[in-house]
Amino acid sequence: MSEKALPSLAQIDITALKGVGKQLAEKLARLHIYTLQDLLFHLPSRYLDRTKITPIGALQPGQNAVIQGIIKASDVVYGRRRSLMCRLQDGTGTLTLRFYHFSGSQKAKLTPGSHVRCYGEARRGSSGLEMYHPEYEFYDEQSQLVLPDSLTPVYPVGEGITQSRLRGLISQLLPQVNKQNVPELLPSSNADISLAEALQYLHQPPVDAAVDLLMDGLHPYQQRLAFEELLAHNLSLLRVRDKIQSSQAPRLPDNELSHERFLSSLSFKPTGAQERVIQEISHDINKPVPMLRLVQGDVGSGKTLVAAAAALQAIANGYQVALMAPTEILAEQHRQNFSHWFEPLGVTVGHLNGKQKASTRKEQLAATVSGENQLIVGTHALFQNEVEFADLGLVIIDEQHRFGVHQRMALRAKGQHGIGRPHQLVMTATPIPRTLAMSAYADLDISVIDELPPGRSPVSTALVANERRQQVIDRVKSACSEGRQAYWVCTLIEESEALEAQAAEVTANDLQQQLSGLAVGLIHGRLKPSEKETVMAQFKAGEIKVLVATTVIEVGVDVPNASLMIIENPERLGLAQLHQLRGRVGRGSTASHCVLLYGQPLSEYGRARLSAMRETNDGFKIAERDLELRGPGEVLGTKQTGEMQFKLADLQRDANLIKRIRDTARAISAEHPELIDPIIQRWLGQVEEYAQV
């Protein structure tokens, strides 16, 4: 690569770097690195302090450190897994290096007498302190290795790309970086720190760097880049919104069917919050531009009623409505609720899911494309290619965080024939902290149902160690003998439907033996839809007293007589998921209880999370705590989807930047629209494809 200043790093292919051929370029592409600009903006996720050597005798479990010494013994051992174990001594103590994945050449080099310097995390192991797969290098006793004089960056890496390889490529690139080939794109009032200078600093922090600030992500250079990254996400979502709202949508005026007839037919009066949100939606869908609205409400706040009023407003104007739910159980519950409400009003409710019989599916597809089905309830099966609608006017998506942006856009695209795009209403019972919602859902208007219907009883929550399991079983027996019902939820670390089902079956059999005389039911993801429906119907009817379930019952199940919820191994679930599960009880007037039956030992982190459940029933407070403990990718359910994955920014830490970012995004859109594409491309690159929908 030329030593001259580069014209634009965004236009130069990654293969311009020395040593990057076709094979390495393909591996870098998996990290979304295609150009030199992509590489430059592939930022460290954290830093390691390798500037000093720690004596083995001073090491503490959990400590990351540089150690060095002489290998005294090296053997391949055969336990549950084969591993290469090397005993390293430095005069102050002994530590084991353990490698579960090793090559013949590694084994041949890591032999007694070798001088090795390692970096890794010390952990307690079967042989005392151990380091698993540490980074290491050999040194000669006469010519000691030089320690780095700056912090060592740690980058997100992928298969076939090591930290040292990535550091080498970035070291090769940094001398070429200057203000000309990394142009400032922010309006001058927001760019008081040079972008090129900030990037060079963060890839290679100098000796006198403020280590504490860097480790916490609060260094001014990090904040400079976090601001621009959050701005790129905001602009990307606003562009999605602008593109959608530049198209037509059917006007759906308010009408007698959706409000007077429906609401007056109910046996209860909607809360003030429900009435307010119904009006906000009604106002939106009466416009000829697509509605994009997110309705947030805590467990049991009555989002379904709000959705029903919106659906009837669309149906009364001659359009179809699609309602998508993340699980078959929730979709079935919606189908039952809406059929109960709508059929007396003469509205036909259809349903589609992935496990229907071929004949039923064919019948439902025909009724949907002909317009006979006015409301179609289903799972992700709704947005498959074979599903066609006659006149889709409104899309309702329940539990928004379970679906990716691509999925909700695929469903919305179903309505684009003649009438423009359908309106879109997305709902979540997982309250999203305000700062997170402002960033993650910048393309949506937000309504909050902040009032629970009267008659809901608060749920008391207790943390109980698994050693007291028998006492918990006795408590279940007592509650059921008084005419109440209980849930018993099984969880597993492995996300395996088969293993979860197996664990639930074992638990159900065990409980059936200990709760003789009480009917124990079982529900899990591997049951056929008809079997799930039968079990749920029996539980709702009171024929089953204790329902053993996996987390498939997390959302949508409404059994007012169930007043006790036992959750096994709650430390394995997120706070939002625990709050959802707890929301299955407390739906009647009887005092309800949730028991978190945790395994020992419980980590400090695990205890902090479970304590938050005990301290409050407020979903928004729990969401704030969840965000603080787990990060936005987990809270939004997007960790595996590639959306909202930040290089540097942190929505919780950088919440103070959000207002200025929104103001800047509006100013750029109005005064400097030519900057939008370059900013988005710089930070999101080819990940931003969904904005093209």
C-alpha angles and dihedrals in degrees: 000000000000119000090222121103110279117241094224128344090207091066099045118093118234089241088073086081118091112260097019109120131163095283096051091042089058091052091048090050088064086063089050090252110141104137138034089257090056089053093047091052093048091103132194114268091204143343134245124214105224096154095108139037119238119211111242089233090061096050119120126202110267093025121130109215149150112248132171137190147119124298107239099178136010125188142157107235128195117216126130084320130021113249141172110235122195122186110216123195131186104173094266099064149324130264133181122233108205125195120184091177113045139146131227091253091053090052091048093052100040093071133140112285095031117131109225135180114201139185122200148100119296112227136176110258141166090277097043121264113012139178116213116214096338121187106253145175134187124242138187116241091228096049107042118203115255114244117231114260095213139046115284114235120227114209133196103260137187139208112309096012119100128200091247092052092051093045089051093052092048092047087053091051102043098074088059094055119105140143092272098058095036100047124197109249101177122092107264094254090065100042106067090138119061111248094214091050092048092050094050091047094050095047091049111019109199126240093264095048117141094253097188092053092047093048090051094044091241101113111126090241091053091047090050090056095039089057093054093044093052088046090055091053091047093049090047093055092043089053089054089051094047092049092051095044092050087069130074128263130185115267108237108191122202113268145182096255097058098045120016099033097038101040093043090053092061122101090224138044119248116245121253089254092053091049091050094051092044088056093048091053093043090053092049098050091048087070125086092235124081115271114230107187134156117204114202122191136155121251109296097010093126107255091151092064090051090051091049093055090050092047093052091049089057095042093049087057091056100260134122125242127212118203115193123194127183098233136039091235092056092043090052092049090051090049091053094046095046093044089052091050101035108036093068085056091054096253119141116225118201130184139208130185137160097253102050121128111263092245093051091046092050090050093049093046090053092048090049098050091045092052093241089120103067096179117031116195120192152124126261085306086086094075098047116122097252093059112096129175130207097218114350107192104162134029118198118191118191121205092015094192091066092064128062124233088255092057097051090046092050090056093046089052088063090076098056104108118103099323099062122237123338120246114258130219118180122188135193134183088194102090111226119213111250096245091049093048091049090056105032096042102034087135092061137068110230130224122184125205096206100171130076121219115257116266097042110131120215115248118233114216128208131187111220127178116234090244087074093053093122091057089053091051089050089052091053090050091051094049093049092048087059090056099264128122133226142206121217111195122199121201133186133195091225112076092224121135090202095052092043090051091049092050091048091050092052091048092047092051091047093050093045089058093047096042097051112180094027122100111240118196130195131212130174141149096270095062118102114256090249091052092050091049091051094050093046091048090052091049093048090049091052094244090118113053100185121034114200108200146161119233089285086101091059095111138028104012112128118188109151093191092061106097104161129064122185116190116191119210093002090172087076094063133071119252093247090054092048090050090051092051092047088053090069088078129051091056094123135049095266120100108263133205138200121201118199103205102197132187124238135277096041113195122231088249091051092049091050090053096046092045089058088059091052094047100054146018091198107115093202093055090047090050091053090051091046091052091048093050103036110022133238098287090062097041093051094043091236099114092107098037103066092240123121091010104147126204094207113343123098117197094210096045095040098043089118089066096055099087093048090046092053091048091048092048090053092047093050092047091052102037108019109027089154088071096058098080096046093049093049093044092049095055106024101027112172093348087079094074093115089069088069093067 
